[in-house]
PDB file of N, CA and C in Angstrom:
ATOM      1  N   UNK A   1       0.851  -1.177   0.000  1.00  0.00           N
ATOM      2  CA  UNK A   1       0.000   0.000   0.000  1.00  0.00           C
ATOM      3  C   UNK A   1       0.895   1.238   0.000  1.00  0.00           C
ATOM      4  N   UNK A   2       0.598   2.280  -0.953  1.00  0.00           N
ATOM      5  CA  UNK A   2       1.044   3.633  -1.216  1.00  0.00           C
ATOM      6  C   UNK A   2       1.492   4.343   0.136  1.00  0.00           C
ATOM      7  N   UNK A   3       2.432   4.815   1.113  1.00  0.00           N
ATOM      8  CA  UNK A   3       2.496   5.520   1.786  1.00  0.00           C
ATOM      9  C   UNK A   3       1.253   6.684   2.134  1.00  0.00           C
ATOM     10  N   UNK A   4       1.173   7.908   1.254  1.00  0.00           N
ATOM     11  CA  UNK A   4      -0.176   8.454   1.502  1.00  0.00           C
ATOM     12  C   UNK A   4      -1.630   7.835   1.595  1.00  0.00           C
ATOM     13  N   UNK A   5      -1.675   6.870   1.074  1.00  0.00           N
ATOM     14  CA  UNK A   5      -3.332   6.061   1.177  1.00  0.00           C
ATOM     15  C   UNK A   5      -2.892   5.557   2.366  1.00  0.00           C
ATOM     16  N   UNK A   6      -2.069   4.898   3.342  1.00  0.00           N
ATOM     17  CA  UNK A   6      -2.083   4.355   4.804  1.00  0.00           C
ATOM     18  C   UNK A   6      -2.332   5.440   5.817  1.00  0.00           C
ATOM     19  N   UNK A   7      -1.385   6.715   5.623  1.00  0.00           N
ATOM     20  CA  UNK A   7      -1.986   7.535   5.944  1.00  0.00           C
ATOM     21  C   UNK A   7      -3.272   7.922   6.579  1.00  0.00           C
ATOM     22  N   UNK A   8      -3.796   7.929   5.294  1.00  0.00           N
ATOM     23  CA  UNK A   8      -5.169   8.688   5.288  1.00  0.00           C
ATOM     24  C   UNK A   8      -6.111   7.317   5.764  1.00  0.00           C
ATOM     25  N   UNK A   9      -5.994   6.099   5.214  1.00  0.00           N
ATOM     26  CA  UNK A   9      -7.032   5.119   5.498  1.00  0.00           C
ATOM     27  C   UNK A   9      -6.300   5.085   6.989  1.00  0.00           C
ATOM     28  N   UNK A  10      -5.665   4.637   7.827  1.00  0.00           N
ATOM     29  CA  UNK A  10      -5.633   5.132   9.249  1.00  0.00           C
ATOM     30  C   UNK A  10      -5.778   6.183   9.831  1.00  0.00           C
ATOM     31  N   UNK A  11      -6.291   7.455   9.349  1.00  0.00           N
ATOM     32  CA  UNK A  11      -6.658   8.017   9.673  1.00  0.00           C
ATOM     33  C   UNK A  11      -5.760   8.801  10.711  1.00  0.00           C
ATOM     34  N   UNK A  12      -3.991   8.912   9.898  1.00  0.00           N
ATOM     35  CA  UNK A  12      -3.265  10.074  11.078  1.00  0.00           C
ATOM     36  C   UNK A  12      -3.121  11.246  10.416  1.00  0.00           C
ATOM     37  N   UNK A  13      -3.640  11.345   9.238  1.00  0.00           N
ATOM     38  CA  UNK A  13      -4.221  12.196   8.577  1.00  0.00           C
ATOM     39  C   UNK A  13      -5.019  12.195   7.877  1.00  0.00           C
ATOM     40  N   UNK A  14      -6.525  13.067   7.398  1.00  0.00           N
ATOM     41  CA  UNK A  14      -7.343  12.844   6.837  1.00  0.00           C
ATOM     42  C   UNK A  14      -7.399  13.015   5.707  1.00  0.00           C
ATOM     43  N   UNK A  15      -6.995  13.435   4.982  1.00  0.00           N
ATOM     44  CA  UNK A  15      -7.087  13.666   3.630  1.00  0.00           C
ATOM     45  C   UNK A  15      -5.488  13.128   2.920  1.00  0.00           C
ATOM     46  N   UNK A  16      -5.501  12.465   1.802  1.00  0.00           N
ATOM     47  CA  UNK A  16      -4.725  11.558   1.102  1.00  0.00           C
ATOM     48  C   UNK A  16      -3.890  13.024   0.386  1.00  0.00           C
ATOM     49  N   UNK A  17      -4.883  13.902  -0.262  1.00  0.00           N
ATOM     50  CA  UNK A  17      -3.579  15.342  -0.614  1.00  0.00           C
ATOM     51  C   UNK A  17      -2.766  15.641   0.169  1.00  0.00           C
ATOM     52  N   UNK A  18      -3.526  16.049   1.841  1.00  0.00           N
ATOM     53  CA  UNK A  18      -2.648  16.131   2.740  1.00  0.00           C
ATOM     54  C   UNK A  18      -1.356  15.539   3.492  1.00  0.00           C
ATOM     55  N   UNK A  19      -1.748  14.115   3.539  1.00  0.00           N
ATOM     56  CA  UNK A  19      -0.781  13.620   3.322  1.00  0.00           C
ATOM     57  C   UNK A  19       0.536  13.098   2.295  1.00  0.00           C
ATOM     58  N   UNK A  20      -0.129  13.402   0.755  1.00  0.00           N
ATOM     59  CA  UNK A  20       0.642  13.258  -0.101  1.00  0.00           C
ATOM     60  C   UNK A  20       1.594  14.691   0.417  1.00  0.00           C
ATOM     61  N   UNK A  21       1.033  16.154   0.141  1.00  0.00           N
ATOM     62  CA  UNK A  21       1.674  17.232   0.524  1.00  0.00           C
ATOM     63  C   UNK A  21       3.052  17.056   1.862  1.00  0.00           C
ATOM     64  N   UNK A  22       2.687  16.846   2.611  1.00  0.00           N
ATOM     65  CA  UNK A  22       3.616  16.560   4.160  1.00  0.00           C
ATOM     66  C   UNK A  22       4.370  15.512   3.802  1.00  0.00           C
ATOM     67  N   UNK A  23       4.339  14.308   2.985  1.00  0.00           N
ATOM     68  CA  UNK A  23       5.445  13.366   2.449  1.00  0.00           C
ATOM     69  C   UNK A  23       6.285  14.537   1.992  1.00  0.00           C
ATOM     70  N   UNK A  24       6.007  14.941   0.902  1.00  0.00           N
ATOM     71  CA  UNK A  24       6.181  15.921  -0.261  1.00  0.00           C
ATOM     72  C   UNK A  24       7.662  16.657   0.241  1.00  0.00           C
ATOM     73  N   UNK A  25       7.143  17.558   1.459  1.00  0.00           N
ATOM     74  CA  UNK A  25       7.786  18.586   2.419  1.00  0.00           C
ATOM     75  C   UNK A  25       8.695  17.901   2.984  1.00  0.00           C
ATOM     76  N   UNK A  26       8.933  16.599   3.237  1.00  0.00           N
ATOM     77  CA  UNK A  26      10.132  15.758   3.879  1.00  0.00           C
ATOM     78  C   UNK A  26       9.962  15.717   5.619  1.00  0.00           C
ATOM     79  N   UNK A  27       8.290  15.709   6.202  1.00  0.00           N
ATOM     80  CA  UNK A  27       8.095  15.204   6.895  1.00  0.00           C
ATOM     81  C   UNK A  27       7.580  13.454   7.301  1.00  0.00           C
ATOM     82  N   UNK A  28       7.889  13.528   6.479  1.00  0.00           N
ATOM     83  CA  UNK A  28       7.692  11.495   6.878  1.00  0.00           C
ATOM     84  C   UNK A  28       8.432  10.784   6.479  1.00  0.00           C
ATOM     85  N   UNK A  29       9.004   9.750   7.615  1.00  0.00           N
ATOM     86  CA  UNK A  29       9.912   9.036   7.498  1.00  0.00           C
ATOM     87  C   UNK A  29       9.758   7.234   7.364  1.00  0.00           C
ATOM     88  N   UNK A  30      10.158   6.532   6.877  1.00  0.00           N
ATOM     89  CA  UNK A  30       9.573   5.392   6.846  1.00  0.00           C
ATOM     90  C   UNK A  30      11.016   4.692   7.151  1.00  0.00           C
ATOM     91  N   UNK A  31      10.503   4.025   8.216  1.00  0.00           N
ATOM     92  CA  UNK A  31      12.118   2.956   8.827  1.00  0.00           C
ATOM     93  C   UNK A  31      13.164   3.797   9.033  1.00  0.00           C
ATOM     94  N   UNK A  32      12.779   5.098   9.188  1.00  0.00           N
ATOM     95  CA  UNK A  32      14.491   6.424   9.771  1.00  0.00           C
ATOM     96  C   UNK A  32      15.158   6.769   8.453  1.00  0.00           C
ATOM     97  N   UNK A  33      14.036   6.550   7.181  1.00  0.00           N
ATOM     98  CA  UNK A  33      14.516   7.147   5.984  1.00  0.00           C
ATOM     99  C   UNK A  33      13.661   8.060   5.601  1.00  0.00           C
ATOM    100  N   UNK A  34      13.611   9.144   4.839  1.00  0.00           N
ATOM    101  CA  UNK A  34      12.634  10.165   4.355  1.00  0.00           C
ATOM    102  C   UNK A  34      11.743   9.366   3.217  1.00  0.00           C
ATOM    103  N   UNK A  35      10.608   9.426   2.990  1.00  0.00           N
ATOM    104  CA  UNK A  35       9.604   8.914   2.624  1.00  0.00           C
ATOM    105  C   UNK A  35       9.282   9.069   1.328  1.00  0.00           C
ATOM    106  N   UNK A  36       9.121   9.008   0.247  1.00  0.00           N
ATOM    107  CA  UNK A  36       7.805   9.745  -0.677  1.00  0.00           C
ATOM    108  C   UNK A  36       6.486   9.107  -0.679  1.00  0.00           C
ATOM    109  N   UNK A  37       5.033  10.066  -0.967  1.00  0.00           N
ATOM    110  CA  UNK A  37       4.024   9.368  -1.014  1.00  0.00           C
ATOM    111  C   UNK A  37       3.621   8.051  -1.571  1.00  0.00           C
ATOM    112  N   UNK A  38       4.568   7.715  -2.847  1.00  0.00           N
ATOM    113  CA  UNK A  38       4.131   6.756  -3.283  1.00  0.00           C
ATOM    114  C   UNK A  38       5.269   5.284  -2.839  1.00  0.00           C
ATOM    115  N   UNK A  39       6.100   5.706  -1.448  1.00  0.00           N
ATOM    116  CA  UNK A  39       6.314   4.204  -1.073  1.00  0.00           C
ATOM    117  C   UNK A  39       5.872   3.254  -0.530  1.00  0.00           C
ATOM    118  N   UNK A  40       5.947   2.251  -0.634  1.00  0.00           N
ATOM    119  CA  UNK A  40       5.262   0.645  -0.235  1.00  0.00           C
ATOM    120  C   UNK A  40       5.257   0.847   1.058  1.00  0.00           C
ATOM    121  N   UNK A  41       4.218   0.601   2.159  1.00  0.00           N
ATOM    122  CA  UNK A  41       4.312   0.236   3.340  1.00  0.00           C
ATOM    123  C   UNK A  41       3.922  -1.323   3.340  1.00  0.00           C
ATOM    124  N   UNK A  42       4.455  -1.739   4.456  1.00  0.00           N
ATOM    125  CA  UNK A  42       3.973  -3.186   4.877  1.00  0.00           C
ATOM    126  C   UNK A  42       4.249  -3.093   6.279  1.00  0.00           C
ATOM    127  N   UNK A  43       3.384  -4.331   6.493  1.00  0.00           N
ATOM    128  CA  UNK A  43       2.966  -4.590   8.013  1.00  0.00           C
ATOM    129  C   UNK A  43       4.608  -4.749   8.768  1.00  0.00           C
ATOM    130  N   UNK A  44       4.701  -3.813   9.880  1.00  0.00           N
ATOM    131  CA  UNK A  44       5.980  -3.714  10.619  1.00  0.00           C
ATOM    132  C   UNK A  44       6.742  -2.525  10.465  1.00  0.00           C
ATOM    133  N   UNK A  45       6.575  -2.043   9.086  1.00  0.00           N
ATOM    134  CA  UNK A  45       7.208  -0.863   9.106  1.00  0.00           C
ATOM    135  C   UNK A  45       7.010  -0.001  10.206  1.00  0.00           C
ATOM    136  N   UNK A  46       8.216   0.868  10.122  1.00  0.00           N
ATOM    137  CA  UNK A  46       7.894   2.087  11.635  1.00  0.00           C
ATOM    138  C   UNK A  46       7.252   3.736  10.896  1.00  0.00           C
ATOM    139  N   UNK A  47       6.500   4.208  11.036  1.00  0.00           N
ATOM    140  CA  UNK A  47       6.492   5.725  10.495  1.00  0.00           C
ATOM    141  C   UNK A  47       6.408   6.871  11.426  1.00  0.00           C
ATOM    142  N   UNK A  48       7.342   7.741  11.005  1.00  0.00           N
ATOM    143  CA  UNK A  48       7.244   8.896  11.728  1.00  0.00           C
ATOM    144  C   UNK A  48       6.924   9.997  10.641  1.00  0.00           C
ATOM    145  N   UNK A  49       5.960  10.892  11.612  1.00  0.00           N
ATOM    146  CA  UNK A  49       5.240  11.734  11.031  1.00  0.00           C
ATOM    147  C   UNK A  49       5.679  13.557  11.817  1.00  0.00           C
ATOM    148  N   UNK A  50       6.437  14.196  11.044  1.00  0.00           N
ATOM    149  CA  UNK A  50       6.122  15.676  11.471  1.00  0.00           C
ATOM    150  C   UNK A  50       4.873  16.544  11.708  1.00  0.00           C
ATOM    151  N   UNK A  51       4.003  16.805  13.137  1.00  0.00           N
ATOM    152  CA  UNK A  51       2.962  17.791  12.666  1.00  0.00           C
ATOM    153  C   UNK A  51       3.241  19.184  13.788  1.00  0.00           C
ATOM    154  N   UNK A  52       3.540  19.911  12.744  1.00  0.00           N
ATOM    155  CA  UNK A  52       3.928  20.703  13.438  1.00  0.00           C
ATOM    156  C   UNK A  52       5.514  21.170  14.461  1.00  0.00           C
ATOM    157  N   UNK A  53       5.020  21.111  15.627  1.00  0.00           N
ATOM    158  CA  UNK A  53       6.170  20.976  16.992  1.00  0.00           C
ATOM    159  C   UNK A  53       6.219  19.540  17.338  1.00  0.00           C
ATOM    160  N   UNK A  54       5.596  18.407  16.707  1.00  0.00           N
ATOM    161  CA  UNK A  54       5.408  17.305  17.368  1.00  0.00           C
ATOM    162  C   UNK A  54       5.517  16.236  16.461  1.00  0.00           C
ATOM    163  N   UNK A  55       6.682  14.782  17.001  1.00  0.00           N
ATOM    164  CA  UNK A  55       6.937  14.017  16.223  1.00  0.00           C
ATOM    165  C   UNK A  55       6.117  12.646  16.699  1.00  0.00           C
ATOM    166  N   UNK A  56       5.584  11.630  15.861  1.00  0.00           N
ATOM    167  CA  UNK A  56       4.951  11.231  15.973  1.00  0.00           C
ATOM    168  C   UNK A  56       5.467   9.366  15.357  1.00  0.00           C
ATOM    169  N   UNK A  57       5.638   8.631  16.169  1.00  0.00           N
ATOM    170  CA  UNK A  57       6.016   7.562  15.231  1.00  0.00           C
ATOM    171  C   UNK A  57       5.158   5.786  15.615  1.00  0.00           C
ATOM    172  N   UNK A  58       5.185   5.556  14.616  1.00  0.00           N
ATOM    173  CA  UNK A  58       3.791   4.491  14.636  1.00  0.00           C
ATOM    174  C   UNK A  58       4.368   3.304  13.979  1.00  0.00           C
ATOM    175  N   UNK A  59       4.160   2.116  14.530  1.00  0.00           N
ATOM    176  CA  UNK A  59       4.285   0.959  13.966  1.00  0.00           C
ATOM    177  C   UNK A  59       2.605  -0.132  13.067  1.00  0.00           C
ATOM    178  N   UNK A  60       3.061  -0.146  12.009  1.00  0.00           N
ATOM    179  CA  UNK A  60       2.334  -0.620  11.132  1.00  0.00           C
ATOM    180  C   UNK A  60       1.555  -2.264  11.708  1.00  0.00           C
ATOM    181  N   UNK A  61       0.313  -1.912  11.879  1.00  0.00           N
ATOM    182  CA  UNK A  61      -0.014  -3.526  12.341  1.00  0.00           C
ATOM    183  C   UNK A  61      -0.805  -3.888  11.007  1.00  0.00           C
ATOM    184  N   UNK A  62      -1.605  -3.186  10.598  1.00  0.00           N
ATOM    185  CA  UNK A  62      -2.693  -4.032   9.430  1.00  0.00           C
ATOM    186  C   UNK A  62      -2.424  -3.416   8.085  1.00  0.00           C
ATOM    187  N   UNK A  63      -2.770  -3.772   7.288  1.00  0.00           N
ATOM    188  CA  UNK A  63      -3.058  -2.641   6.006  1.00  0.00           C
ATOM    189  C   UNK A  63      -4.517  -3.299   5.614  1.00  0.00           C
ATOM    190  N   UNK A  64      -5.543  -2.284   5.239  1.00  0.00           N
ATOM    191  CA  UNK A  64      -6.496  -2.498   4.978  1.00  0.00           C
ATOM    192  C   UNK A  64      -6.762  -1.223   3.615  1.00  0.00           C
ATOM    193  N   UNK A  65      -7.945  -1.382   2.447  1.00  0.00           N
ATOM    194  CA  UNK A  65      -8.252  -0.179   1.596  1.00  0.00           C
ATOM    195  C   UNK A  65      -8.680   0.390   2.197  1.00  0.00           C
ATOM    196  N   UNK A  66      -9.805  -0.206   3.081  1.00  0.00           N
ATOM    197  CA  UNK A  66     -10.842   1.315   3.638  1.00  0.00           C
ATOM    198  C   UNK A  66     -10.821   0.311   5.014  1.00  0.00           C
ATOM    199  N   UNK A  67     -11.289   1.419   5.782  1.00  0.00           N
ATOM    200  CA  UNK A  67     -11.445   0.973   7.181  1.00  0.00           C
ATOM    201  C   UNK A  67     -12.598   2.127   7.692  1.00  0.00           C
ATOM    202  N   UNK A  68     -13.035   1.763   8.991  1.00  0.00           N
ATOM    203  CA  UNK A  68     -14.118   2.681   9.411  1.00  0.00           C
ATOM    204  C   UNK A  68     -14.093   3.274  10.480  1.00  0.00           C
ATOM    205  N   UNK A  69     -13.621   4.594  11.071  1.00  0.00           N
ATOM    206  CA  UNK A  69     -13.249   4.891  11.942  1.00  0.00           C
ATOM    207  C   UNK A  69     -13.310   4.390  13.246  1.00  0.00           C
ATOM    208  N   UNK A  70     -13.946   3.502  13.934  1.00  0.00           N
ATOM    209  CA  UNK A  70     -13.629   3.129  15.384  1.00  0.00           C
ATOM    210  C   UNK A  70     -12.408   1.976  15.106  1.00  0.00           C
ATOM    211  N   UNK A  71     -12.144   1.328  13.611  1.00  0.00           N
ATOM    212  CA  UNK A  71     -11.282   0.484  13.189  1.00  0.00           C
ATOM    213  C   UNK A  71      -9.791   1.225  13.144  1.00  0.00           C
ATOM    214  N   UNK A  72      -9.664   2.437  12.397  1.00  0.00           N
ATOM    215  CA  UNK A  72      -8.847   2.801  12.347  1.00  0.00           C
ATOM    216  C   UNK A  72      -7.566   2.989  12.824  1.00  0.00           C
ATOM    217  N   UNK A  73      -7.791   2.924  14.189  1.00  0.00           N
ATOM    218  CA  UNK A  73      -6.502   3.268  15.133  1.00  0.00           C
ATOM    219  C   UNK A  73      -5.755   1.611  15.247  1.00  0.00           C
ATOM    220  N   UNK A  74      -6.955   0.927  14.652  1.00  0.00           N
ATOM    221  CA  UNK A  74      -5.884  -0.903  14.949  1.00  0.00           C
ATOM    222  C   UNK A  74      -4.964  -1.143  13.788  1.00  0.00           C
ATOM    223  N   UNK A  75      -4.865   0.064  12.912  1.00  0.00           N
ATOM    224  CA  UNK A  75      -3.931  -0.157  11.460  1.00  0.00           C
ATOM    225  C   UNK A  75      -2.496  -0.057  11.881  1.00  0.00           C
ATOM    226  N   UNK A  76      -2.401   0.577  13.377  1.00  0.00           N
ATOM    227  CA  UNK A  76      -1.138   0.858  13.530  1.00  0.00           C
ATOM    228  C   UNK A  76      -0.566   0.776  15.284  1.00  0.00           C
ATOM    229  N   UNK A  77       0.483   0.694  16.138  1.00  0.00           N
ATOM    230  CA  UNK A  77       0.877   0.932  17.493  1.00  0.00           C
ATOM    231  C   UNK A  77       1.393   2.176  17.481  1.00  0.00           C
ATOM    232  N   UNK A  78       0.642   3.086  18.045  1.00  0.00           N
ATOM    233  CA  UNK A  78       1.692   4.410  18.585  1.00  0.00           C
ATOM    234  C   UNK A  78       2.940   3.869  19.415  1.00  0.00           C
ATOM    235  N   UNK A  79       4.220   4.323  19.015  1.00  0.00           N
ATOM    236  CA  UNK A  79       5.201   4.138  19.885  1.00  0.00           C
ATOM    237  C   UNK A  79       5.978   5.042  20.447  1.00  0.00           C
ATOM    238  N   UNK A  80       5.305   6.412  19.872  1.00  0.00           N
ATOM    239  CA  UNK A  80       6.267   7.426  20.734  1.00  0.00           C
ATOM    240  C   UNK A  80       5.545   8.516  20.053  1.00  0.00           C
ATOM    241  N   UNK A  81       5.577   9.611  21.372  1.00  0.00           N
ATOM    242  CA  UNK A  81       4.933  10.801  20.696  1.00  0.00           C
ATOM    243  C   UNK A  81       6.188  11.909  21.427  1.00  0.00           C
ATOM    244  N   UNK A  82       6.650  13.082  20.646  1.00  0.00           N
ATOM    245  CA  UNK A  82       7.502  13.664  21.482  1.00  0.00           C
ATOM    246  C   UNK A  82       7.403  15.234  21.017  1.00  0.00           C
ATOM    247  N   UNK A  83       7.470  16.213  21.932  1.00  0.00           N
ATOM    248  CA  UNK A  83       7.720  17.438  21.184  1.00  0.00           C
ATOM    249  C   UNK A  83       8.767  17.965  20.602  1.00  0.00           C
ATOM    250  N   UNK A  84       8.915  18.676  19.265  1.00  0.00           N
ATOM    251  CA  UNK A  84      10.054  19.176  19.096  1.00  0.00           C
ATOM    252  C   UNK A  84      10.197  20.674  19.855  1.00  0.00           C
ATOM    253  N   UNK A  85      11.770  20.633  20.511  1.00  0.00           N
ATOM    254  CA  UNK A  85      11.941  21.361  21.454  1.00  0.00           C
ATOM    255  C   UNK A  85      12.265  23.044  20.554  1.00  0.00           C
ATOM    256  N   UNK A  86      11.809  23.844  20.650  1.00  0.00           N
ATOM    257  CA  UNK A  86      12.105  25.073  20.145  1.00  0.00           C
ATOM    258  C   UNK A  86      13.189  25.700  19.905  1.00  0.00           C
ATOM    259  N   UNK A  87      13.442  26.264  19.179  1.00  0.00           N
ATOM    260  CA  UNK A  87      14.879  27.192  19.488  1.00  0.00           C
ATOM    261  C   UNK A  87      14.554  28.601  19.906  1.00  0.00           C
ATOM    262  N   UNK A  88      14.627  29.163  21.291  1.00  0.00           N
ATOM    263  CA  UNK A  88      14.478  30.358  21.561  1.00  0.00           C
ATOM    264  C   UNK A  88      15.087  31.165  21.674  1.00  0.00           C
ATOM    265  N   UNK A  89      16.169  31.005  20.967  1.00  0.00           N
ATOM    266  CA  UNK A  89      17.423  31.912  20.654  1.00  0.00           C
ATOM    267  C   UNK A  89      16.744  32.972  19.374  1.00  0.00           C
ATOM    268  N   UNK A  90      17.596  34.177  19.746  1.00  0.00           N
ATOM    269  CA  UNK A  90      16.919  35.229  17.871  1.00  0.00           C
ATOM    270  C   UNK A  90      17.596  35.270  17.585  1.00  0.00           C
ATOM    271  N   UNK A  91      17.204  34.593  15.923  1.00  0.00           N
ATOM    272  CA  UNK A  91      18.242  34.257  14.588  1.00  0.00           C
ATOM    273  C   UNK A  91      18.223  35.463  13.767  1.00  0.00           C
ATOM    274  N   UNK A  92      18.693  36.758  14.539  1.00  0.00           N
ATOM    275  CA  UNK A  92      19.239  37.905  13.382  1.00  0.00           C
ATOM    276  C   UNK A  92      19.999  38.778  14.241  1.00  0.00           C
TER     277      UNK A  92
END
């Protein structure tokens, strides 16, 4: 399954543009490598996701086409959620 369609059919983002876009930008990583939308996931892979200040990384349990939201969250194990820490230094 396409990287952006797991995405979106698990539902850690909703929309498949959106997630194609945020691959795109070089926030998603698949196995601690940078991603594009259209790479293969399979069951085990690890993904980490940039949103925002906050990194997000998930282990792959199912792949399914469609799923239905109370299903959704069993496509994958959260394994770590962390903030990215700021830089509050001024850069000029």
């Amino acid at each position: 399954m396409r990287l952006d369609k797991f995405l979106k059919v698990s539902r850690l983002i909703k929309r498949r543009t959106v997630a194609k876009d945020v691959s795109e930008q070089g926030r998603v990583e698949l196995n601690g490598r940078e991603a594009k939308p259209s790479t293969t996931v399979k069951v085990g892979d690890e993904i980490t996701v940039q949103f925002g200040q906050k990194l997000v990384t998930v282990r792959v349990e199912r792949l399914q086409e469609t799923t239905k939201k109370e299903e959704a969250a069993g496509m994958y194990t959260l394994l770590k959620e962390e903030a990215i820490p700021r830089d509050n230094g001024l850069n000029w």
